[in-house]
XYZ file of C-alpha atoms in Angstrom:
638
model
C -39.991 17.525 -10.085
C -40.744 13.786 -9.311
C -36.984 14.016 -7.312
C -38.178 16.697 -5.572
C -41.801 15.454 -4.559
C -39.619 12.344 -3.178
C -37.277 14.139 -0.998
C -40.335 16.227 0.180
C -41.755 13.183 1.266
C -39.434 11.164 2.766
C -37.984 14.446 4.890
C -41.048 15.274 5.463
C -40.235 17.233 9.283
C -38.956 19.726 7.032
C -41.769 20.024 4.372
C -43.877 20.404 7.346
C -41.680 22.958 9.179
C -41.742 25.090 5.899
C -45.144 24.621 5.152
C -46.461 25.821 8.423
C -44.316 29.167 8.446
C -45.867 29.885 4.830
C -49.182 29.239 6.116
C -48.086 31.645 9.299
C -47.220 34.354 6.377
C -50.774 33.666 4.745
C -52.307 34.318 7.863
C -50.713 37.284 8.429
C -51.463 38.980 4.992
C -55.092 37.837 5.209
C -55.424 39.723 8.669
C -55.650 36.364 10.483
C -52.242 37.135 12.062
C -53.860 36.332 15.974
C -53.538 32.565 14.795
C -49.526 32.671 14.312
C -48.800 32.493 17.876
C -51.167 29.520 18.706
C -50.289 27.724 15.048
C -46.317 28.094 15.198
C -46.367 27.153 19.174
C -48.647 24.020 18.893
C -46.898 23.618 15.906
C -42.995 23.640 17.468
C -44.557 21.819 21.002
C -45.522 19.065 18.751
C -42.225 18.498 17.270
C -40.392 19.169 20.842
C -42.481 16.108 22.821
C -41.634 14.030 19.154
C -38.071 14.859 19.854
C -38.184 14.060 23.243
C -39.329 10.990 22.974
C -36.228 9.904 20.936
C -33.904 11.610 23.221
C -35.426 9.394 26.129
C -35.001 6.515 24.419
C -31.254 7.259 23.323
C -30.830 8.416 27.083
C -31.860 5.243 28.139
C -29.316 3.543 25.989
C -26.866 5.694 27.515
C -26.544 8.268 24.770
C -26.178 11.912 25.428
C -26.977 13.098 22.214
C -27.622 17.221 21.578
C -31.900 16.966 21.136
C -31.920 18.012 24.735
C -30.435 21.280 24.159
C -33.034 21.773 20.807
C -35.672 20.295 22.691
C -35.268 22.847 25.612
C -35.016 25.942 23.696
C -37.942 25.050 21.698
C -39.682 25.058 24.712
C -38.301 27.828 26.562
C -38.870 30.202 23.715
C -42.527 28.965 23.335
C -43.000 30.144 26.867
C -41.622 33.366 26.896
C -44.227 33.895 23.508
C -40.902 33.639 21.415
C -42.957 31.640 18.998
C -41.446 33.103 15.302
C -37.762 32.035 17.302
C -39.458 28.744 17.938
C -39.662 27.726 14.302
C -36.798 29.142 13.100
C -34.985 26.570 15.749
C -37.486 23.595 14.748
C -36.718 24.208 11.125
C -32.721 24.289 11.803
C -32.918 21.395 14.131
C -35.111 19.433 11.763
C -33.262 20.384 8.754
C -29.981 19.378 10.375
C -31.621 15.697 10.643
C -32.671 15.754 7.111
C -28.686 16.751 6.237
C -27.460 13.879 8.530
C -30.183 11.351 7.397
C -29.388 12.112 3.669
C -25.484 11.548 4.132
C -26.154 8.463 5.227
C -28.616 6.966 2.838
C -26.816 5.207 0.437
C -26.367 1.801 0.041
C -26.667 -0.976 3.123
C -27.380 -3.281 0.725
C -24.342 -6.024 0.682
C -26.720 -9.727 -0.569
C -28.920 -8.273 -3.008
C -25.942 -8.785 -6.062
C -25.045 -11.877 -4.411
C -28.569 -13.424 -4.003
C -29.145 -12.275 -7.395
C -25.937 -13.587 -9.002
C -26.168 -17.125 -6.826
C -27.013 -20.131 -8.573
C -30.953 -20.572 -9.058
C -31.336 -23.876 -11.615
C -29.481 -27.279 -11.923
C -29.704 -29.789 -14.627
C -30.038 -32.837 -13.416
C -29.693 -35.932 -15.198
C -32.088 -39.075 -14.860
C -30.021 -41.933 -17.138
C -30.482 -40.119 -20.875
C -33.150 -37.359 -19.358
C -31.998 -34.014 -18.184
C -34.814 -32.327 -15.783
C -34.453 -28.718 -14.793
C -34.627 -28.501 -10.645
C -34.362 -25.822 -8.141
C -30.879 -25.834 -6.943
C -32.409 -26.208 -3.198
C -33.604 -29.139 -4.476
C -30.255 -30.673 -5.671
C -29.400 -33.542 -2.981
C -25.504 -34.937 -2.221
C -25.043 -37.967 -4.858
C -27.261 -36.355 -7.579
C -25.869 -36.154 -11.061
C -25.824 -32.395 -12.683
C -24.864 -31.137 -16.248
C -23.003 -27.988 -16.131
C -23.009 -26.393 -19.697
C -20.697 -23.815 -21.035
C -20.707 -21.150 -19.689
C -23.444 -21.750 -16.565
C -22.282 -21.354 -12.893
C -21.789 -24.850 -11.046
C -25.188 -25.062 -8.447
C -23.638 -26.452 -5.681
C -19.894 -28.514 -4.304
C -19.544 -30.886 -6.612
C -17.149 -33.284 -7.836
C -16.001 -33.639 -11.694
C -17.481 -36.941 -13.121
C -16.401 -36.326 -17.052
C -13.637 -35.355 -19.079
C -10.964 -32.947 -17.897
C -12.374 -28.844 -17.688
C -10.793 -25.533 -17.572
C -13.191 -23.548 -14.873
C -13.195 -19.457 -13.580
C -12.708 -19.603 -10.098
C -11.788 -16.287 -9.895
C -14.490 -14.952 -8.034
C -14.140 -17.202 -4.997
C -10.864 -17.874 -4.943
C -8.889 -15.057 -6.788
C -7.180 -17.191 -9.249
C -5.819 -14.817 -12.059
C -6.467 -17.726 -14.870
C -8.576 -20.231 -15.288
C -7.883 -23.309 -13.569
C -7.273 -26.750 -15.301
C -9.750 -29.586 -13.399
C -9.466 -33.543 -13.552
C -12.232 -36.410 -13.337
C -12.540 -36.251 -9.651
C -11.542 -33.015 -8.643
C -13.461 -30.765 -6.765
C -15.680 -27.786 -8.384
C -16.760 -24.959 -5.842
C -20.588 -23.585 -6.125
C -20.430 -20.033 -7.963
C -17.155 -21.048 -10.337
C -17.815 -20.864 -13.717
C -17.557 -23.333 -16.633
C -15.153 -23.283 -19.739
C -16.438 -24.282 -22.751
C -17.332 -27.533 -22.575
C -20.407 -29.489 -21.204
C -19.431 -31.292 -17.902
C -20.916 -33.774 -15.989
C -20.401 -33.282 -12.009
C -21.657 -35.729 -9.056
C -23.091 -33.246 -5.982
C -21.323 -33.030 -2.781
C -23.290 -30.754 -0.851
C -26.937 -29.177 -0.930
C -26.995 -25.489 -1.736
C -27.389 -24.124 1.630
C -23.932 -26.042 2.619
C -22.474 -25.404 -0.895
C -19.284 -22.159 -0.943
C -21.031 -19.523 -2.600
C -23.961 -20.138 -0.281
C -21.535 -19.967 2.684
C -20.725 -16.982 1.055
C -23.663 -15.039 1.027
C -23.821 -16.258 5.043
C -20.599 -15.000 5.483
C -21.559 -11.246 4.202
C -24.481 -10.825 6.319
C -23.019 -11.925 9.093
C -19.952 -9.776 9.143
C -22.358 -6.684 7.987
C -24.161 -7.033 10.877
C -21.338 -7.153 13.743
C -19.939 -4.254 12.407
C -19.946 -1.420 15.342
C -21.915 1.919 14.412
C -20.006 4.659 13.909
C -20.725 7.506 16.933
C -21.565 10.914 14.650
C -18.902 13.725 15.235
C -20.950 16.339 16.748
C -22.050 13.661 19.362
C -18.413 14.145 20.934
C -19.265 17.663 21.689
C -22.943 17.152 22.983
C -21.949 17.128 26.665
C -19.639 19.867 27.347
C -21.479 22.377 24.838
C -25.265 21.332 26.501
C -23.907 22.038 29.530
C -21.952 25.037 29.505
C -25.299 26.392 27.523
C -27.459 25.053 29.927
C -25.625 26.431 32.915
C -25.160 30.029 31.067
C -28.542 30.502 30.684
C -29.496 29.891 34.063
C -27.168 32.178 35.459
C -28.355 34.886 32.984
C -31.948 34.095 34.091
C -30.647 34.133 37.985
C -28.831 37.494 37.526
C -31.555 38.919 35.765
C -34.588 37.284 37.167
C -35.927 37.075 33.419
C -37.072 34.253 32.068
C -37.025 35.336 28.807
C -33.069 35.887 29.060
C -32.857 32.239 29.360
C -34.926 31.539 25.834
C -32.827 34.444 24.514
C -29.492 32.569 25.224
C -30.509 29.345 24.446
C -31.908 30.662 20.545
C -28.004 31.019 20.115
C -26.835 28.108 21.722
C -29.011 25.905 19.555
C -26.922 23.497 18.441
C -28.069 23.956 14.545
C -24.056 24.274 13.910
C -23.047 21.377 15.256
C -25.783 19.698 13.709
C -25.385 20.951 10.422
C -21.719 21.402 10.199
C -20.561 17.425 10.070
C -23.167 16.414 7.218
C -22.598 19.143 4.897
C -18.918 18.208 4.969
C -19.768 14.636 4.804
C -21.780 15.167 1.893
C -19.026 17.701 0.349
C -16.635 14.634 0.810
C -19.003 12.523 -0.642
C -19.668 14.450 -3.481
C -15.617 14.729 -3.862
C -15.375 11.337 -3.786
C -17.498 10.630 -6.549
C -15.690 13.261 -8.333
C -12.802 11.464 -7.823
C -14.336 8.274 -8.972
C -14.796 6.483 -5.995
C -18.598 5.871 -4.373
C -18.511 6.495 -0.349
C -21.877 5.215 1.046
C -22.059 7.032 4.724
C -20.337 9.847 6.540
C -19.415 7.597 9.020
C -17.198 5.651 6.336
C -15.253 9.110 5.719
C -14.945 9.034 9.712
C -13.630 5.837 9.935
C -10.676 6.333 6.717
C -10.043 9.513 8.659
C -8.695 7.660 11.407
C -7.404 4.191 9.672
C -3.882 2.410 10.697
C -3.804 -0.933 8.664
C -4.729 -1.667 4.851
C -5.362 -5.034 3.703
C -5.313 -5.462 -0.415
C -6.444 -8.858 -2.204
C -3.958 -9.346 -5.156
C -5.326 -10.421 -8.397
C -7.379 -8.123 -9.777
C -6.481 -5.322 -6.818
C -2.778 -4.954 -6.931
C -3.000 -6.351 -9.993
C -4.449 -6.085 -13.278
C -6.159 -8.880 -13.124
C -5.953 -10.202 -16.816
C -2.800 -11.960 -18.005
C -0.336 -10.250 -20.525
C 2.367 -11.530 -22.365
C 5.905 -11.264 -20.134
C 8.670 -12.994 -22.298
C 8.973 -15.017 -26.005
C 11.499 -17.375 -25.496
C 11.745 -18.797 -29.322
C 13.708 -22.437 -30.243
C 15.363 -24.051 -32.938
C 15.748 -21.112 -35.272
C 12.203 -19.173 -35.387
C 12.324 -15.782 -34.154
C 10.299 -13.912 -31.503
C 7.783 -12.732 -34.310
C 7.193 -15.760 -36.061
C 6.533 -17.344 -32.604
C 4.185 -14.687 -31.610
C 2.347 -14.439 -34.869
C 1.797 -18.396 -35.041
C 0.797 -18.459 -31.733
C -1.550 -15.634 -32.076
C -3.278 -17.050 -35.237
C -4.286 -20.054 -33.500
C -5.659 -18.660 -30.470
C -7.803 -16.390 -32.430
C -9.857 -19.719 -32.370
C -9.547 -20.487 -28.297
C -11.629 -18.796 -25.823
C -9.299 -19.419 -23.252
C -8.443 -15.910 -21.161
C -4.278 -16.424 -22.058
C -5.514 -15.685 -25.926
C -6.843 -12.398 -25.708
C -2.960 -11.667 -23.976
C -1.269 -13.407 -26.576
C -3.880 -11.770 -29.869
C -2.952 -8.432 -27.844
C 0.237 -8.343 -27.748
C 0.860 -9.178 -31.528
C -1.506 -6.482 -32.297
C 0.731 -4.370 -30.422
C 3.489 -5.711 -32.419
C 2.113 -4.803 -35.131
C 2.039 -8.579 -36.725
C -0.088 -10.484 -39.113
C -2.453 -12.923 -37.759
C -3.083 -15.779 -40.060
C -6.365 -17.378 -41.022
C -6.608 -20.997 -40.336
C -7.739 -23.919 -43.191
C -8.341 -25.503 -39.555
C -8.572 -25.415 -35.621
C -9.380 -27.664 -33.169
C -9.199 -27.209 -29.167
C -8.733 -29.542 -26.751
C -10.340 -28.670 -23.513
C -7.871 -27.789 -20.844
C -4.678 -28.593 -22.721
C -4.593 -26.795 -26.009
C -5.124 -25.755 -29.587
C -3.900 -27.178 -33.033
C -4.395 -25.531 -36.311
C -3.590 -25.224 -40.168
C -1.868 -21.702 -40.443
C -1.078 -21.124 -44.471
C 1.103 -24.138 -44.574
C 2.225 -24.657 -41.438
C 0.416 -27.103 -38.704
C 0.508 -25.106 -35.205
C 0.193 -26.624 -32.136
C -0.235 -24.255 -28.482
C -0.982 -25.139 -24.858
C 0.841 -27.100 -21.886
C 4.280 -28.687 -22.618
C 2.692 -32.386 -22.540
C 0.306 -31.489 -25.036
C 2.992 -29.730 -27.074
C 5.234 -32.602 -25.952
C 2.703 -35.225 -27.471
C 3.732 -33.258 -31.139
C 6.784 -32.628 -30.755
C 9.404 -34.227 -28.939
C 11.972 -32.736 -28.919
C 9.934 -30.236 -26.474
C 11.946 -28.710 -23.216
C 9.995 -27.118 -20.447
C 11.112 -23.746 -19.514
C 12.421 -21.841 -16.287
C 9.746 -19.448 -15.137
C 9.416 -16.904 -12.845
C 6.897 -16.960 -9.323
C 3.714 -15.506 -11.006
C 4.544 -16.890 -14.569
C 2.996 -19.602 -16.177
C 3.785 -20.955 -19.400
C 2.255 -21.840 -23.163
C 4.754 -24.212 -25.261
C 4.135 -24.397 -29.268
C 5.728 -26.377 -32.322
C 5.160 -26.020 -35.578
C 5.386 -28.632 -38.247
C 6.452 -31.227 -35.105
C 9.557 -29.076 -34.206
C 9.576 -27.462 -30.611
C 8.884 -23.453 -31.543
C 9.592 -22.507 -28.234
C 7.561 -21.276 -25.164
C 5.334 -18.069 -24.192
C 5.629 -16.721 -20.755
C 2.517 -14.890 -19.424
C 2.083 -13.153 -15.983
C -0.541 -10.849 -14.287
C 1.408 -7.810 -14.129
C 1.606 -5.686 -11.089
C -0.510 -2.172 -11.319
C 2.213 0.587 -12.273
C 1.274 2.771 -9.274
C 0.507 0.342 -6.707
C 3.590 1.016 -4.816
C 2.914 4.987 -5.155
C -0.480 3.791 -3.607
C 0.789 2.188 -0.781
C 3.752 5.208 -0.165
C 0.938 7.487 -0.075
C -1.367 5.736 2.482
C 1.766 5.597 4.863
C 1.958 9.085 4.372
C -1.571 9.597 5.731
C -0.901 7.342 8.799
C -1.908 3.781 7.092
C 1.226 1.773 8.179
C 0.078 -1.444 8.035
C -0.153 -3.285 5.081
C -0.660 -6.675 4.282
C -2.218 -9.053 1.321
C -5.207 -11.646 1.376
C -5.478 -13.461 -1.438
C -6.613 -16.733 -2.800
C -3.555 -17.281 -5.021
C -0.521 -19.754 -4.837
C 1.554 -18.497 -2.054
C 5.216 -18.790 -4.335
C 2.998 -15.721 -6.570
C 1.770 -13.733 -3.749
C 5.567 -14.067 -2.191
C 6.367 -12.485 -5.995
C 3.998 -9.593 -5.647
C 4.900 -8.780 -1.952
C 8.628 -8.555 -2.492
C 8.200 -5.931 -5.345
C 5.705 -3.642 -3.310
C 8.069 -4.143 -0.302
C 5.201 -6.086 1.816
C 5.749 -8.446 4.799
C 2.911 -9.875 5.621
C 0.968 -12.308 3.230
C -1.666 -14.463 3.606
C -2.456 -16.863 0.572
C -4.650 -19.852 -0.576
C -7.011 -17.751 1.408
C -10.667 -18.993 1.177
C -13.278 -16.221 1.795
C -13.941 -17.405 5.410
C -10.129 -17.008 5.922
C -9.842 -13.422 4.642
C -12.874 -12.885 7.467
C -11.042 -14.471 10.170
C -7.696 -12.794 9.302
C -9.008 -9.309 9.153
C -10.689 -10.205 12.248
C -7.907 -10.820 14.092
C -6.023 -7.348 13.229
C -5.003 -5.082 16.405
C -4.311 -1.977 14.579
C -7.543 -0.487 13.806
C -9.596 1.224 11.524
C -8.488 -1.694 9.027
C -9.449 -1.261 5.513
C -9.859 -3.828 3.243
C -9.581 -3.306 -0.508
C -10.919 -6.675 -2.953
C -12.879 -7.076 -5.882
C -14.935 -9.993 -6.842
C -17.365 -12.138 -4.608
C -14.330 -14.055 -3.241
C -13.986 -10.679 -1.234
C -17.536 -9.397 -0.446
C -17.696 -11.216 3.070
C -14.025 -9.313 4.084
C -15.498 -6.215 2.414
C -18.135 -6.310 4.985
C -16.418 -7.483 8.053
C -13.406 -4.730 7.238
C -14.054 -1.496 9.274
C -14.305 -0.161 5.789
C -14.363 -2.426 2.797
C -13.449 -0.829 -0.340
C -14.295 -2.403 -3.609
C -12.724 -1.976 -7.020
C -15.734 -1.874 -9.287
C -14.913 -0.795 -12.484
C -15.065 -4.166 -13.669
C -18.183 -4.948 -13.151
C -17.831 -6.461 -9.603
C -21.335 -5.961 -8.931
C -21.148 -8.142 -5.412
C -17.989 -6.604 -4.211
C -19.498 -3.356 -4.522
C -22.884 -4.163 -2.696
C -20.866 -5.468 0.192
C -17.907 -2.677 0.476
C -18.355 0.839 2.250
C -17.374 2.402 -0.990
C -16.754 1.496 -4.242
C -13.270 2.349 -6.770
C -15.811 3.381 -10.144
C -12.135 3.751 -12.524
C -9.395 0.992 -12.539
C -7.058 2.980 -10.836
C -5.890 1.838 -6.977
C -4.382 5.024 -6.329
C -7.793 6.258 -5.830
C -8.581 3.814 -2.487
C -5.483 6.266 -1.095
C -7.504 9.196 -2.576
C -10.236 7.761 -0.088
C -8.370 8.039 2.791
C -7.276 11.619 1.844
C -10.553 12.864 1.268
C -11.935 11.331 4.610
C -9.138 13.071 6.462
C -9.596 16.312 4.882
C -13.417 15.997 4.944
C -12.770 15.064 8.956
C -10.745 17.932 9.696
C -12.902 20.571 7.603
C -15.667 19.331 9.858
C -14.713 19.559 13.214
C -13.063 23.049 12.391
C -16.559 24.322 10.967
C -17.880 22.694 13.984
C -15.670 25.110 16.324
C -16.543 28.196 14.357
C -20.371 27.337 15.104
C -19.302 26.917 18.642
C -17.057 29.887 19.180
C -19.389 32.347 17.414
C -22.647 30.728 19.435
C -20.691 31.102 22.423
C -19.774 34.744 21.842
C -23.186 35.439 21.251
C -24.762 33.660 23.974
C -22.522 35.578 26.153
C -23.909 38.998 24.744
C -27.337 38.150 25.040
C -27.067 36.807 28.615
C -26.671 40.596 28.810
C -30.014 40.919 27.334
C -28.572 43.040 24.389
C -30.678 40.237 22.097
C -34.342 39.123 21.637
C -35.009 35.724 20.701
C -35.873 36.490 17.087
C -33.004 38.693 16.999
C -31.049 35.996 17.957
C -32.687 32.858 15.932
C -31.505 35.454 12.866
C -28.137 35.470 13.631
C -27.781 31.825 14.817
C -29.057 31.469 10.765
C -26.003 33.239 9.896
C -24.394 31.245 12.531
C -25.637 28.197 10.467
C -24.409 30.024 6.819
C -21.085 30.539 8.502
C -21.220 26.772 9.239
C -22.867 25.674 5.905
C -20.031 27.854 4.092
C -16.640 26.636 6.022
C -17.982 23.043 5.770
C -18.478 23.086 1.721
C -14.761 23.576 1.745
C -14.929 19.406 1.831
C -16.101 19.198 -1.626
C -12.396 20.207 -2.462
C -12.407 21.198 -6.218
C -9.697 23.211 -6.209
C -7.672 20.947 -4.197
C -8.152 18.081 -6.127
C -7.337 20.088 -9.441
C -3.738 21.045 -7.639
C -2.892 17.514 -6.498
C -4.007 15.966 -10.034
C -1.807 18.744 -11.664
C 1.586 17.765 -9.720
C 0.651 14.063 -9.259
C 3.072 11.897 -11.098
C 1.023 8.876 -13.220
C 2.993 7.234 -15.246
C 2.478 4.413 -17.940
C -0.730 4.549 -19.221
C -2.682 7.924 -19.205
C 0.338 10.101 -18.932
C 0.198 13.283 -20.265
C -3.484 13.229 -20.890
C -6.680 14.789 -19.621
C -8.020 12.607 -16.341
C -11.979 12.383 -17.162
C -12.424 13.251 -13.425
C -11.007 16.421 -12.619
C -10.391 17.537 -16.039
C -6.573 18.779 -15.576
C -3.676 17.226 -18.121
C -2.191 14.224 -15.890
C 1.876 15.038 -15.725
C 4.043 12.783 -16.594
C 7.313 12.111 -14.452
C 10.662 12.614 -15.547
């Protein structure tokens, strides 16, 4: 009820329109029916000169929109004493607003995750006394604690000990990354676990996640609007009704004939026709787990040419997994593993949840320990039974055992060294494994027309190289700060361009893409405010399931838009013959507008969507299962 009371109120045109033919209906079974006329007239004058007004002011900016053929008829049928026709055409033209306005309501709100996520409080230190500040009030030269855990306030430098820092959301980095006294630490990066002591560099205004949030508002707001689909038919169909009425008036010398073929050249289908099927699309969308924020956003994947992806976390999973034991001096893949495993159970560093994961898979004991101890950035050594274990970079490992030997490693790869009992165990190889059907995503958006494809990311170039070669991409951009994605996506020729990223690294390319898709299923709450829509499942496939449902929804539009216009032109030309009153002919332009409402719900697509997920091949995980979405048993591929 409260839902309703809302949209009552904030379309409230319509609430008006339908309240003021119930109170004509009350007047009439009270036997105060003389007041109709003069109430439904004033009534649908009213809302003509309101419409007018906007149509003067879009004329002015040199938009020829439809209101003039509304605002006419509204008019004309008022005249003639039409006055029952002249609400039926004020409720569909006011009705077909509400449609339009409500397809286009969601989101538009790209900073408020980012202002909400951006650093707010800095610790800084005066000799042994720590005072919490603004961070606006943090100046170049100030010293800052950074605990565990907390976001870094502004640029700094590293004053203390070496740290192990999440830069994942600015610059895409798959893993943690490993920092020295002196290095630089970016504003909006995240601390390991360990206190650190940083010297500021900048103020926060001038600080990168700052720049950031700069970045995202101003690439929102150059972004062109999107000209609504019935708009492209405004001209001809205005006047070719406009001209067909006066020639029935002319022939006839009737004035009424022209109200009575303008009632059916209202143009309630074209109004109507494009945001039902943008909210059918929509509404498939969502069913197909991905958030689409305006019609215009299903316009513009209708018609895209180039697709830009970020790489870690996009084509990507995102999370490191183990990729290869390469055991030494006698122990065996398993007793590598498990040792490993059993002293990472006592890190928090991201590469121990891979390695804990993968001997679970295994099917392995994990050891308690008598003892563990971590040393920040480099590595852990523990007490395993009666073993001592010792796991992280090769000089750390090195510094235990010598007889240590780094490696050979793939692009993409990093590695973890052990030894146990001051033997070299061997080494661990870990990489962030490309998504299984990323390639099937990027074969399907060339079969919809998206031929261009190229990655942005903020990864080592050698790793991005890695990726592109297996998904058979040419162009690459890497050690891409957010300012670069903007300027790269900028520079593209062949547009619509869509842009698909996660994290805040991405949000300002999100916004200045034509349509900025964001994988959010992991939580990447700024992405998401920033991007046109939003991937809700960690599936990539489904940014090509965008681009299919904005075609489909595209095409289902304009063809209910031409059944509106062919059937309103058939009947105009019968009732320039005078064969139709108005009201007579506001009742059938109603069934016009059902015929309209009807062909354009074919863009919700369920049984579409329940054929494609039927024959569409998955593979890896979730084959053979039920897909939570559509609710039909994924089929796995031969």
């Amino acid at each position: 009820m409260i839902r309703l009371v809302k949209l009552a109120r904030r379309y409230w045109t319509v609430t008006l329109t339908l309240t003021v033919g119930l109170l004509g209906i009350v007047f009439v079974l009270t036997g105060a029916g003389a007041a109709v006329q003069g109430t439904f007239s004033v009534y649908a004058l009213g809302i003509a000169a309101w419409q007018a007004v906007g149509m003067a002011r879009d004329l002015l900016r040199g938009h020829w929109g439809l209101d003039i053929l509304a605002v006419t008829a509204v008019v004309a049928t008022v005249v003639v004493g039409e006055y029952v026709a002249a609400l039926l055409v004020v409720l569909m033209l006011t009705g077909g607003e509400a449609l339009e306005n409500y397809a286009n309501r969601r989101a538009k709100r790209e900073l408020d995750a980012l202002l909400i996520r951006a650093p707010h409080l800095a610790h800084r230190m005066y000799g042994s006394d720590i005072v919490d500040v603004r961070a606006e009030e943090v100046r170049p030269g100030d010293l800052l604690l950074v605990r565990p855990s907390e976001v870094v306030p502004v640029d700094a430098t590293l004053r203390s000990g070496e740290a192990s820092v999440d830069q994942a959301s600015l610059t895409g980095e798959s893993v943690p990354v490993d920092k020295h006294p002196g290095d630089a630490l970016l504003s909006g990066s995240i601390n390991g676990q360990s206190a650190i002591v940083v010297v500021a560099l900048a103020t926060a205004a001038d600080s990168q996640y700052q720049q950031i949030v700069a970045l995202v508002a101003e690439a929102a707001a150059s972004k062109a609007p999107v000209v609504r689909l019935a708009d492209h038919y405004a001209v001809p169909f205005t006047l070719f009704s406009l001209a067909l009425a006066g020639i029935a008036w002319w022939l006839s010398d009737d004035p009424v004939r022209f109200a009575e073929v303008l009632v059916l050249a209202t143009p309630c289908p074209l109004l109507i026709a494009a945001p039902v099927a943008f909210i059918g699309g929509m509404s498939r969308a969502a069913r197909n787990g991905v958030i689409v924020k305006s019609g215009g956003v299903l316009e513009q994947l209708a018609s895209a040419k180039t697709a830009v992806f970020d790489k870690t976390g996009t084509l990507t999973h995102g999370s490191p997994t183990l990729a290869a034991i390469r055991p030494e001096n006698g122990i065996t893949q398993d007793e590598l593993l498990s040792a490993v495993a059993s002293t990472e159970r006592y890190s928090s560093h991201v590469l121990a949840t891979a390695f804990i994961a993968a001997a679970n898979e295994r099917g392995l004991p994990l050891a308690e320990a008598e003892w563990a101890r971590e040393e920040a950035t480099n590595g852990m050594w523990a007490r395993i039974g009666d073993r001592e274990v010792v796991v992280g970079k090769f000089t750390f490992v090195a510094s235990f055992a010598p007889d240590a030997a780094r490696t050979a490693i793939a692009p993409g790869q990093l590695a973890v060294y052990a030894a146990i009992d001051g033997r070299f165990a061997g080494a661990l190889l870990a990489s962030d494994s490309l998504r299984d059907n990323a390639k099937a995503t990027l074969e399907r958006l060339d079969e919809l027309g998206v031929h261009h494809v190229m990655i942005l990311t903020g990864d080592a170039q050698e790793t991005a190289d890695h990726i592109a070669a297996e998904l058979g991409i040419t162009t690459v951009h890497a050690n891409c700060l957010p300012a670069d994605k903007v300027n790269a996506v900028q520079a593209i020729t062949e547009r619509p361009v869509i842009m698909v990223g996660d994290g805040v690294n991405d949000a300002p390319v999100l916004a200045a893409a034509d349509v900025g898709i964001a994988m959010g299923a992991k939580g990447a709450t700024a992405a998401s405010e920033s991007a046109d829509a939003v991937i809700l499942v960690d599936d990539i496939y489904r940014a090509a399931k965008a681009v299919e449902i904005g075609r489909d929804t595209v095409q289902i539009a304009r063809q209910s838009i031409w059944l509106g216009i062919i059937v309103s032109v058939g009947l105009m030309i019968v009732a320039a013959f005078g064969v139709i009153p108005a009201t007579a002919g506001a009742v059938l332009q109603e069934l016009v507008d059902l015929a309209t409402i009807l062909a354009a719900l074919r863009a919700i697509g369920s049984r579409r969507d329940a054929r494609q997920a039927s024959r569409r091949p998955t593979g890896g995980a979730g084959c053979g299962l039920v897909d939570p979405l559509t609710g039909v048993r994924r089929v796995c591929p031969r």
